[in-house]
Backbone as JSON Lines, residues from 0, in Angstrom:
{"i":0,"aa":"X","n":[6.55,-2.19,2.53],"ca":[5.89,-3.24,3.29],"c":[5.21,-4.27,2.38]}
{"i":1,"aa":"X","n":[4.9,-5.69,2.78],"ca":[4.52,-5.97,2.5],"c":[2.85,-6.38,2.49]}
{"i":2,"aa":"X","n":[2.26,-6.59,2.05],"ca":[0.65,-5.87,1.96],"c":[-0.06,-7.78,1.41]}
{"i":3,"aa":"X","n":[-1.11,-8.11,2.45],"ca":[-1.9,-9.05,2.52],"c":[-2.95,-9.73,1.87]}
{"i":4,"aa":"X","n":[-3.5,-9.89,0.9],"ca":[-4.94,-9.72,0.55],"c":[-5.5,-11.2,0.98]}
{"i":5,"aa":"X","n":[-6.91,-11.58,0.8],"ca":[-7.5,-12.51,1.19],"c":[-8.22,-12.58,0.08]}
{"i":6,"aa":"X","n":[-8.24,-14.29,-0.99],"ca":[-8.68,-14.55,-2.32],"c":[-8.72,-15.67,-1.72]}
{"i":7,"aa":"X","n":[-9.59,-16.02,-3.0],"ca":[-10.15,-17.76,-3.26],"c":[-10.09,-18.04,-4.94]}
{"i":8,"aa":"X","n":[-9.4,-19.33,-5.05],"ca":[-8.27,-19.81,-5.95],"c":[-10.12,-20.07,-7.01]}
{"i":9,"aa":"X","n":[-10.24,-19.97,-8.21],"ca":[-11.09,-20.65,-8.56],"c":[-11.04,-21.01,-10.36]}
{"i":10,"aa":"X","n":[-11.06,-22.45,-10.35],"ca":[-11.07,-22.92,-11.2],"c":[-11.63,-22.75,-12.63]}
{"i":11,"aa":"X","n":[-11.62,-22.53,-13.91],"ca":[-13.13,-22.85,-14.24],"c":[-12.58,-23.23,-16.0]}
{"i":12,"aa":"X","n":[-12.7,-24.02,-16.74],"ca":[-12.7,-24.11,-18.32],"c":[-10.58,-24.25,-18.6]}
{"i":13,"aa":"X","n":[-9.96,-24.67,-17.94],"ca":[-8.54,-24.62,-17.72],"c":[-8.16,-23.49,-17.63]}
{"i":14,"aa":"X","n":[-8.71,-22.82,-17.16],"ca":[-8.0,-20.99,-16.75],"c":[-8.22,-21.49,-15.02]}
{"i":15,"aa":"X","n":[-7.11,-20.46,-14.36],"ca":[-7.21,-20.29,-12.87],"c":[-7.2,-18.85,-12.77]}
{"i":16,"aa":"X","n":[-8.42,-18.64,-11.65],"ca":[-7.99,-16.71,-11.27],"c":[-8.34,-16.92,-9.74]}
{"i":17,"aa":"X","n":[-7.68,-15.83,-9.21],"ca":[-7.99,-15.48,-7.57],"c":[-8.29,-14.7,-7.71]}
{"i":18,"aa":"X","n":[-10.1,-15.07,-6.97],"ca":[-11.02,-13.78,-6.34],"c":[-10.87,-12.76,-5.39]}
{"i":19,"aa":"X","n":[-10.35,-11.23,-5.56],"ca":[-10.26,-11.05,-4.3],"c":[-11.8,-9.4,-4.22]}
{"i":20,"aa":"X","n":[-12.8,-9.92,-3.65],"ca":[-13.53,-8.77,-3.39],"c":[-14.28,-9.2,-4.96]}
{"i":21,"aa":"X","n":[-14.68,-8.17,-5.89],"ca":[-14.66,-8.38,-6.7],"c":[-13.81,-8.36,-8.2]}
{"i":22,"aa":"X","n":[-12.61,-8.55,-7.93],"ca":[-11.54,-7.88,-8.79],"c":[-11.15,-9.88,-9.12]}
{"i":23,"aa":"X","n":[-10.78,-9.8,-9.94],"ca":[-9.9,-11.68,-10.32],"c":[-8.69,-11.2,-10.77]}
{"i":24,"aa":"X","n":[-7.41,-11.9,-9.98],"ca":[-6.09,-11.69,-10.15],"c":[-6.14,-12.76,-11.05]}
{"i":25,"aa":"X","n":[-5.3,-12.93,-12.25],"ca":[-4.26,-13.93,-12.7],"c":[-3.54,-14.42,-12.56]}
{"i":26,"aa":"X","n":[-2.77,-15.19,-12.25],"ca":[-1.72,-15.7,-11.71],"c":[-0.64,-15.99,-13.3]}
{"i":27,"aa":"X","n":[0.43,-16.24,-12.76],"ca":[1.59,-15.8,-13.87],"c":[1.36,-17.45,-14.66]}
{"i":28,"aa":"X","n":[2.41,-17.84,-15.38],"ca":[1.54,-18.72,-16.22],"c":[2.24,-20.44,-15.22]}
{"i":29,"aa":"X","n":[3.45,-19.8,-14.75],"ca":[4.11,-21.1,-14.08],"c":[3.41,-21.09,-12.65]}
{"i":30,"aa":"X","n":[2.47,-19.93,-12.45],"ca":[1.6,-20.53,-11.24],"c":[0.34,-21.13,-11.34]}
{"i":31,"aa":"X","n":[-0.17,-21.71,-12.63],"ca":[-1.5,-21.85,-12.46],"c":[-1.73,-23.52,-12.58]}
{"i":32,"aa":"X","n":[-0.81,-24.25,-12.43],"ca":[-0.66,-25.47,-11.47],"c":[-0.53,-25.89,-10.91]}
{"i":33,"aa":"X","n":[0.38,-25.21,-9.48],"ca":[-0.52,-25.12,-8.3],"c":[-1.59,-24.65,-7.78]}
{"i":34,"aa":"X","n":[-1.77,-23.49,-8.61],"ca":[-2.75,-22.86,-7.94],"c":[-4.16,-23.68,-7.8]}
{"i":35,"aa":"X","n":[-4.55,-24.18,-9.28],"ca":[-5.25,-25.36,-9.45],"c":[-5.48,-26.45,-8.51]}
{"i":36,"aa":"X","n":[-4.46,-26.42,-7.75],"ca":[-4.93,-27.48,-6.14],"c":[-5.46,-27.09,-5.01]}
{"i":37,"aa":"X","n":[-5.43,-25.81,-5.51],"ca":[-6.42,-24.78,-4.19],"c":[-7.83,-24.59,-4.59]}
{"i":38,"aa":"X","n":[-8.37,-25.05,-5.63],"ca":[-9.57,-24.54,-6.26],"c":[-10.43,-24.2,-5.32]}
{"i":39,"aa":"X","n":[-11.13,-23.6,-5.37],"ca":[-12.22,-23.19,-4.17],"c":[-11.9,-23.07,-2.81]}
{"i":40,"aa":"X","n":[-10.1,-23.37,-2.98],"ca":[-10.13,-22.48,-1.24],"c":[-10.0,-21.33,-1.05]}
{"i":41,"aa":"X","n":[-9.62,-20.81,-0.26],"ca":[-8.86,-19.23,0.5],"c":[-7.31,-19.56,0.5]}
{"i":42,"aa":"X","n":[-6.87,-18.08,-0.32],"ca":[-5.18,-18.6,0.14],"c":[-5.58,-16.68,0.18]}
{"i":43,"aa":"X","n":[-3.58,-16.64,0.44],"ca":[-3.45,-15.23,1.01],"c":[-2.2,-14.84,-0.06]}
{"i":44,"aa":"X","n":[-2.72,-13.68,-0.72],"ca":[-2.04,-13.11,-1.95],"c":[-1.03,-11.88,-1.24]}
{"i":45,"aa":"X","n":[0.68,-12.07,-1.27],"ca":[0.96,-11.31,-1.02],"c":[1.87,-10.58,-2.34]}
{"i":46,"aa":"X","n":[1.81,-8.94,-2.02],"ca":[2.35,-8.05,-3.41],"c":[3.11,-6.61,-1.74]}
{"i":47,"aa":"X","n":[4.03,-6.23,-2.51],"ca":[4.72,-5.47,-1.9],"c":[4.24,-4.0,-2.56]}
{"i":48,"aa":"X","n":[4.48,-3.1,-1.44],"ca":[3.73,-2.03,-1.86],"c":[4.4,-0.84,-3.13]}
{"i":49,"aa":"X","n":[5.53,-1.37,-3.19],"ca":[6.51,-1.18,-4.26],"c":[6.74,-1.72,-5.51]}
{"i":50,"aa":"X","n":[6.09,-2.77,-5.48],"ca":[5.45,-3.65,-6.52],"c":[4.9,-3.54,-7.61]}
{"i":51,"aa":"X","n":[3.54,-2.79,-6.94],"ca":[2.6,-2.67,-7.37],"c":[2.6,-1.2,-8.69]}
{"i":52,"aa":"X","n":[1.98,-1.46,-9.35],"ca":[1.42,-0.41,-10.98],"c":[0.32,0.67,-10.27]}
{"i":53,"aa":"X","n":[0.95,1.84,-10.09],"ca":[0.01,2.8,-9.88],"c":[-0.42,3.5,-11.37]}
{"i":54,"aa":"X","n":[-1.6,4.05,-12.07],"ca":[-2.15,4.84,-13.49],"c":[-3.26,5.67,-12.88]}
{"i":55,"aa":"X","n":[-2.74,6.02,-13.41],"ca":[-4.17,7.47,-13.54],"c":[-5.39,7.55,-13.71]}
{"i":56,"aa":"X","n":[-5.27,6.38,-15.16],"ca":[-5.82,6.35,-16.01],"c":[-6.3,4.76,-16.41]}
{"i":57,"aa":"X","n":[-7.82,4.53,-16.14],"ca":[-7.58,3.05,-16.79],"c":[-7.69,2.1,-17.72]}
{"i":58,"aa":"X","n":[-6.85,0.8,-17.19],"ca":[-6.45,-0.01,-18.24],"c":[-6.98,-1.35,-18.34]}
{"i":59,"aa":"X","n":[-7.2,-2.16,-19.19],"ca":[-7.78,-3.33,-18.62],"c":[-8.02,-4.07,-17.79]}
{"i":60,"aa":"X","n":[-6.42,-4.32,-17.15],"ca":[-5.99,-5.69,-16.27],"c":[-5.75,-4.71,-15.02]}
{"i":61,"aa":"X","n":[-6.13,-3.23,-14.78],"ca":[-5.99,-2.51,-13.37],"c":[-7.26,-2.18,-12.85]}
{"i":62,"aa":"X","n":[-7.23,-1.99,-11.32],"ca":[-8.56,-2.21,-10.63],"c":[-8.28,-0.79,-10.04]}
{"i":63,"aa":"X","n":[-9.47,-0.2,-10.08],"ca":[-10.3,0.82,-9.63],"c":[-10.2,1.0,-8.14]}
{"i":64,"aa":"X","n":[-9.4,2.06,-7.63],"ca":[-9.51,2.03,-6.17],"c":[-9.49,3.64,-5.52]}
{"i":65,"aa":"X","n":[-9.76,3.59,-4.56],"ca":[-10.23,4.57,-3.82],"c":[-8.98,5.18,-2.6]}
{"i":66,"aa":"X","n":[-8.43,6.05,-3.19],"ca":[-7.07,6.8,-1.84],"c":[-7.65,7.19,-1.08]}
{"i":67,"aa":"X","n":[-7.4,6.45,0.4],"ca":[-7.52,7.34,1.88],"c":[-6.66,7.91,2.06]}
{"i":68,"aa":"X","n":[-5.69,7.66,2.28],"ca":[-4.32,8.46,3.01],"c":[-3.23,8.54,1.32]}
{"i":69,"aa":"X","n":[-2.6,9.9,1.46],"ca":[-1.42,9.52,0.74],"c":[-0.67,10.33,1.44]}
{"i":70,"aa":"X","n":[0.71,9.68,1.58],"ca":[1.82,10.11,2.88],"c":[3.16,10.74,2.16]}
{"i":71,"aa":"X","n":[3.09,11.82,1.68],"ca":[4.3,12.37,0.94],"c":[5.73,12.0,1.52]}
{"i":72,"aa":"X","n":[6.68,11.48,1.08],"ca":[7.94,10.7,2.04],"c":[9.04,10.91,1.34]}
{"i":73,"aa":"X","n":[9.05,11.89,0.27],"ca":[10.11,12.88,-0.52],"c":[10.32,11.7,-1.09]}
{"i":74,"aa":"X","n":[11.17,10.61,-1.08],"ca":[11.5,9.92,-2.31],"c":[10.28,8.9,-3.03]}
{"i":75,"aa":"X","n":[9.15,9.19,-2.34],"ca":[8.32,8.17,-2.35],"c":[6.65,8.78,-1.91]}
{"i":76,"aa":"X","n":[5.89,8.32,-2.58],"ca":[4.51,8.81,-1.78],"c":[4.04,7.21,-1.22]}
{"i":77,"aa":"X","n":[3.23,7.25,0.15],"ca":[3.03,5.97,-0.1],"c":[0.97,5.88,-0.04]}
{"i":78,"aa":"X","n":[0.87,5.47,-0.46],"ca":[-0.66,5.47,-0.55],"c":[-1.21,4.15,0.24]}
{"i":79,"aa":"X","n":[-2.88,4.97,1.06],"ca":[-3.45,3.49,1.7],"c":[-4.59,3.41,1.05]}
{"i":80,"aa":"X","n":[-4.67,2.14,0.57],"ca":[-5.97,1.88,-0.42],"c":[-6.72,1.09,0.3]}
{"i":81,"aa":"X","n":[-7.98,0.4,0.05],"ca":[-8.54,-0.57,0.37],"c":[-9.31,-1.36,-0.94]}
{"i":82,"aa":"X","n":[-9.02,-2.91,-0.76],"ca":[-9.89,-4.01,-1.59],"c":[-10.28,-4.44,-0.91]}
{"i":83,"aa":"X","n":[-11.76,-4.67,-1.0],"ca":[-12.53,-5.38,-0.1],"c":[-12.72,-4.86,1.04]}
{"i":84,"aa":"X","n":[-12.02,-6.06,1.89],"ca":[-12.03,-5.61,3.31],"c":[-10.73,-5.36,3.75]}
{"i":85,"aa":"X","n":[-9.31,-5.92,2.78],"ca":[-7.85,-5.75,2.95],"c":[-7.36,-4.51,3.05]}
{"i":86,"aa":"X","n":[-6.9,-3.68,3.86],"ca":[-6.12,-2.03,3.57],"c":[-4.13,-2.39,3.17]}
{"i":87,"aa":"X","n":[-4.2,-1.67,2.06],"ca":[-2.97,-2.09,1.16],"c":[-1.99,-0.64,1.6]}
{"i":88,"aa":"X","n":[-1.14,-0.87,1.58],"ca":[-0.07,0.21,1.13],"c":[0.57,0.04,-0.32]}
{"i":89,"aa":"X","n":[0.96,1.52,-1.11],"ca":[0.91,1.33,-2.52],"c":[2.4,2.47,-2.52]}
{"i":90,"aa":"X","n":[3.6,2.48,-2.7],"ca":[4.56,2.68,-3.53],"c":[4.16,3.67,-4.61]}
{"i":91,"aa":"X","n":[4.31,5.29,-4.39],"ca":[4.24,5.63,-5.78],"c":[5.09,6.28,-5.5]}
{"i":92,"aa":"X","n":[5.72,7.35,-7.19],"ca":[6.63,8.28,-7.39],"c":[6.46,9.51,-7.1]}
{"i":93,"aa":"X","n":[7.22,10.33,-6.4],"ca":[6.84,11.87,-5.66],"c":[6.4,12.66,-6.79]}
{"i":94,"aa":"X","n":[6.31,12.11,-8.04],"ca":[5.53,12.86,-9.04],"c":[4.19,12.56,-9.29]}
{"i":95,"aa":"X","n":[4.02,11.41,-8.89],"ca":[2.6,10.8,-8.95],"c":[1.69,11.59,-7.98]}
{"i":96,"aa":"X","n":[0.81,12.74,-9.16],"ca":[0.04,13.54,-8.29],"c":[-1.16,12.83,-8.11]}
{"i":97,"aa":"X","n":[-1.85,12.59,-6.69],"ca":[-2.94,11.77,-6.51],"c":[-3.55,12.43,-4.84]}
{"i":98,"aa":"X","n":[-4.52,12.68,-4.33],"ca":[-5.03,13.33,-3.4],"c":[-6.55,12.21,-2.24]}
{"i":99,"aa":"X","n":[-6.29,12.8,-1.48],"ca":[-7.55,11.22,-0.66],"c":[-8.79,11.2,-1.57]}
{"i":100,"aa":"X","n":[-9.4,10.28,-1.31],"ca":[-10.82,10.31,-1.75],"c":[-10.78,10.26,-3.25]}
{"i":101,"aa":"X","n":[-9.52,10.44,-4.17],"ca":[-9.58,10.3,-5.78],"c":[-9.04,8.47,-5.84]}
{"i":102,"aa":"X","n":[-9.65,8.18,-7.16],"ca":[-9.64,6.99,-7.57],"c":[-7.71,6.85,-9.0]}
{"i":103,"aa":"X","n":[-7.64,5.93,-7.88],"ca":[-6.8,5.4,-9.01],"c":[-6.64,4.36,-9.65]}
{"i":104,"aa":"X","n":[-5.76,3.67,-10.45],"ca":[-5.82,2.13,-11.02],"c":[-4.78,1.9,-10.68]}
{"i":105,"aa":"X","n":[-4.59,0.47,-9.98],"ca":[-3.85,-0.4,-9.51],"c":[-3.46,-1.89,-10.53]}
{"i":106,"aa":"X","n":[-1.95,-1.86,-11.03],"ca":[-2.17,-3.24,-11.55],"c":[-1.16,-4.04,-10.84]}
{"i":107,"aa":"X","n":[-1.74,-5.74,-10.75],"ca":[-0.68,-6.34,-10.03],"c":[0.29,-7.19,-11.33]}
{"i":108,"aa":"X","n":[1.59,-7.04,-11.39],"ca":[2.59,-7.57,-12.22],"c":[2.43,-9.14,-11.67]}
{"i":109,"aa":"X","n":[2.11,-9.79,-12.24],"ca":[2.07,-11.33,-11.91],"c":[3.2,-12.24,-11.49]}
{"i":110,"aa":"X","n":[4.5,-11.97,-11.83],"ca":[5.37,-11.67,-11.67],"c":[5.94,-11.74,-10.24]}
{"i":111,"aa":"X","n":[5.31,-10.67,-9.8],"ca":[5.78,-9.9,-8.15],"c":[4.85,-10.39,-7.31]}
{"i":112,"aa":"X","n":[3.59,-11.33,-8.04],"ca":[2.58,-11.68,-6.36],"c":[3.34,-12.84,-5.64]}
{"i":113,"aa":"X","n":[3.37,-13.09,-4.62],"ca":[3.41,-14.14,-4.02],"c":[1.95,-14.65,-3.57]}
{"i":114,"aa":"X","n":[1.64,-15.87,-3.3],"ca":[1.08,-16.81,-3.14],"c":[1.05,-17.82,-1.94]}
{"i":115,"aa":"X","n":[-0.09,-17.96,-0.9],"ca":[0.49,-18.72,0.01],"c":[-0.8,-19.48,0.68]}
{"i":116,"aa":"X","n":[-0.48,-20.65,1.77],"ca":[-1.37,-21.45,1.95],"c":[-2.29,-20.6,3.71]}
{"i":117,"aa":"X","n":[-3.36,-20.52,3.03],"ca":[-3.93,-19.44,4.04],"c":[-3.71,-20.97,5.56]}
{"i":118,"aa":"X","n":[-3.7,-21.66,5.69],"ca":[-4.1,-22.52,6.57],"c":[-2.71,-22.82,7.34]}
{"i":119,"aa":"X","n":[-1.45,-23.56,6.58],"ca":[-0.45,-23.21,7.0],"c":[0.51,-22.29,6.76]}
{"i":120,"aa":"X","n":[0.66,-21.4,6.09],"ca":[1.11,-19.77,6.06],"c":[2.33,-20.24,4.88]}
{"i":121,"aa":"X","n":[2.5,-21.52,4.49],"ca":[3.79,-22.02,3.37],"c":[3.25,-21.05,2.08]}
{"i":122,"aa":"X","n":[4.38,-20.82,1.24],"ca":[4.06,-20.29,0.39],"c":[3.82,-21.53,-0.46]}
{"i":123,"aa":"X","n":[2.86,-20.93,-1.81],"ca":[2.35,-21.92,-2.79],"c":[3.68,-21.03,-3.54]}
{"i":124,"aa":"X","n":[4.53,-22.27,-4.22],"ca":[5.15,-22.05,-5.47],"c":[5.27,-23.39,-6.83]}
{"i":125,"aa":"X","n":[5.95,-22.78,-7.82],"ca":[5.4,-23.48,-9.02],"c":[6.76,-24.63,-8.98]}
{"i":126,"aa":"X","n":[6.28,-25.68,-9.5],"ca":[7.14,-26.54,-9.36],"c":[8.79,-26.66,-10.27]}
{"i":127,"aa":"X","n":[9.51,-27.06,-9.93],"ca":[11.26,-26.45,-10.08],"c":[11.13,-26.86,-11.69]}
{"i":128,"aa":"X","n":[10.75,-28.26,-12.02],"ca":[10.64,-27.7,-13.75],"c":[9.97,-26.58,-14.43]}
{"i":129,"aa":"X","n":[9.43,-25.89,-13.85],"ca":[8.77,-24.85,-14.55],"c":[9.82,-23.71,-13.91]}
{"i":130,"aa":"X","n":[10.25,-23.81,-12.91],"ca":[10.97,-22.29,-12.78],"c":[12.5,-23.02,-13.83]}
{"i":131,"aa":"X","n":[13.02,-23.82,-13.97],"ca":[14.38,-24.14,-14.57],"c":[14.1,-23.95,-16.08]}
{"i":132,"aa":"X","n":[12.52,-24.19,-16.64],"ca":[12.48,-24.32,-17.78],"c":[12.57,-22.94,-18.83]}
């Protein structure tokens, strides 16, 4: 599935990050000129739950989260997390031993987020010279 979050684009020193809760996503490097036209709004970060970097163990650029549910599905576990106020579904491997209530690290591949205009639901993407280049 695909999984929702709610961020605000924010500017600051020519870097762009989206706030979401207290965690700041990065955006990949051919997104951070559009993103830059959202400064201080709300857009809606989408990442697929298959996507996403499940660790054990953490790492810099992964955020700290808390398992409610994990749903054993033989080829697949799928885990429900929460940021903020967003509840995520998370993609892991039937080896990935992880139990409710334990913390894991989540990283998002920059890569795999999508990006979109919270107001009219268009996705924000980077402009065609930067994807051709």
């Amino acid at each position: 599935p695909m999984n929702f979050l709610r961020g605000q684009v924010q500017s600051e020193d020519g870097s762009v990050k989206v706030k979401i809760g207290d965690f700041h996503l990065l955006p990949s490097e051919e997104m951070v000129e559009p993103l830059r036209g959202y400064d201080g709004k709300f857009i809606f970060v989408g990442i697929r739950a298959e996507n996403m970097e499940t660790l054990a163990s953490p790492v810099p650029d992964a955020l700290a989260v808390t398992v409610e549910v994990v749903e054993p599905l033989g080829s697949q576990n799928l885990l429900t997390i929460r940021i903020s106020e967003d509840v995520l579904k998370v993609s892991t491997h039937p080896d990935f031993k992880v139990h409710a209530h334990e913390t894991v690290y989540i990283r998002f591949p920059p890569a795999k987020i999508r990006w979109m205009d919270r107001d009219t639901g268009r996705a924000i993407a980077p402009s065609l010279d930067k994807v051709l280049a």
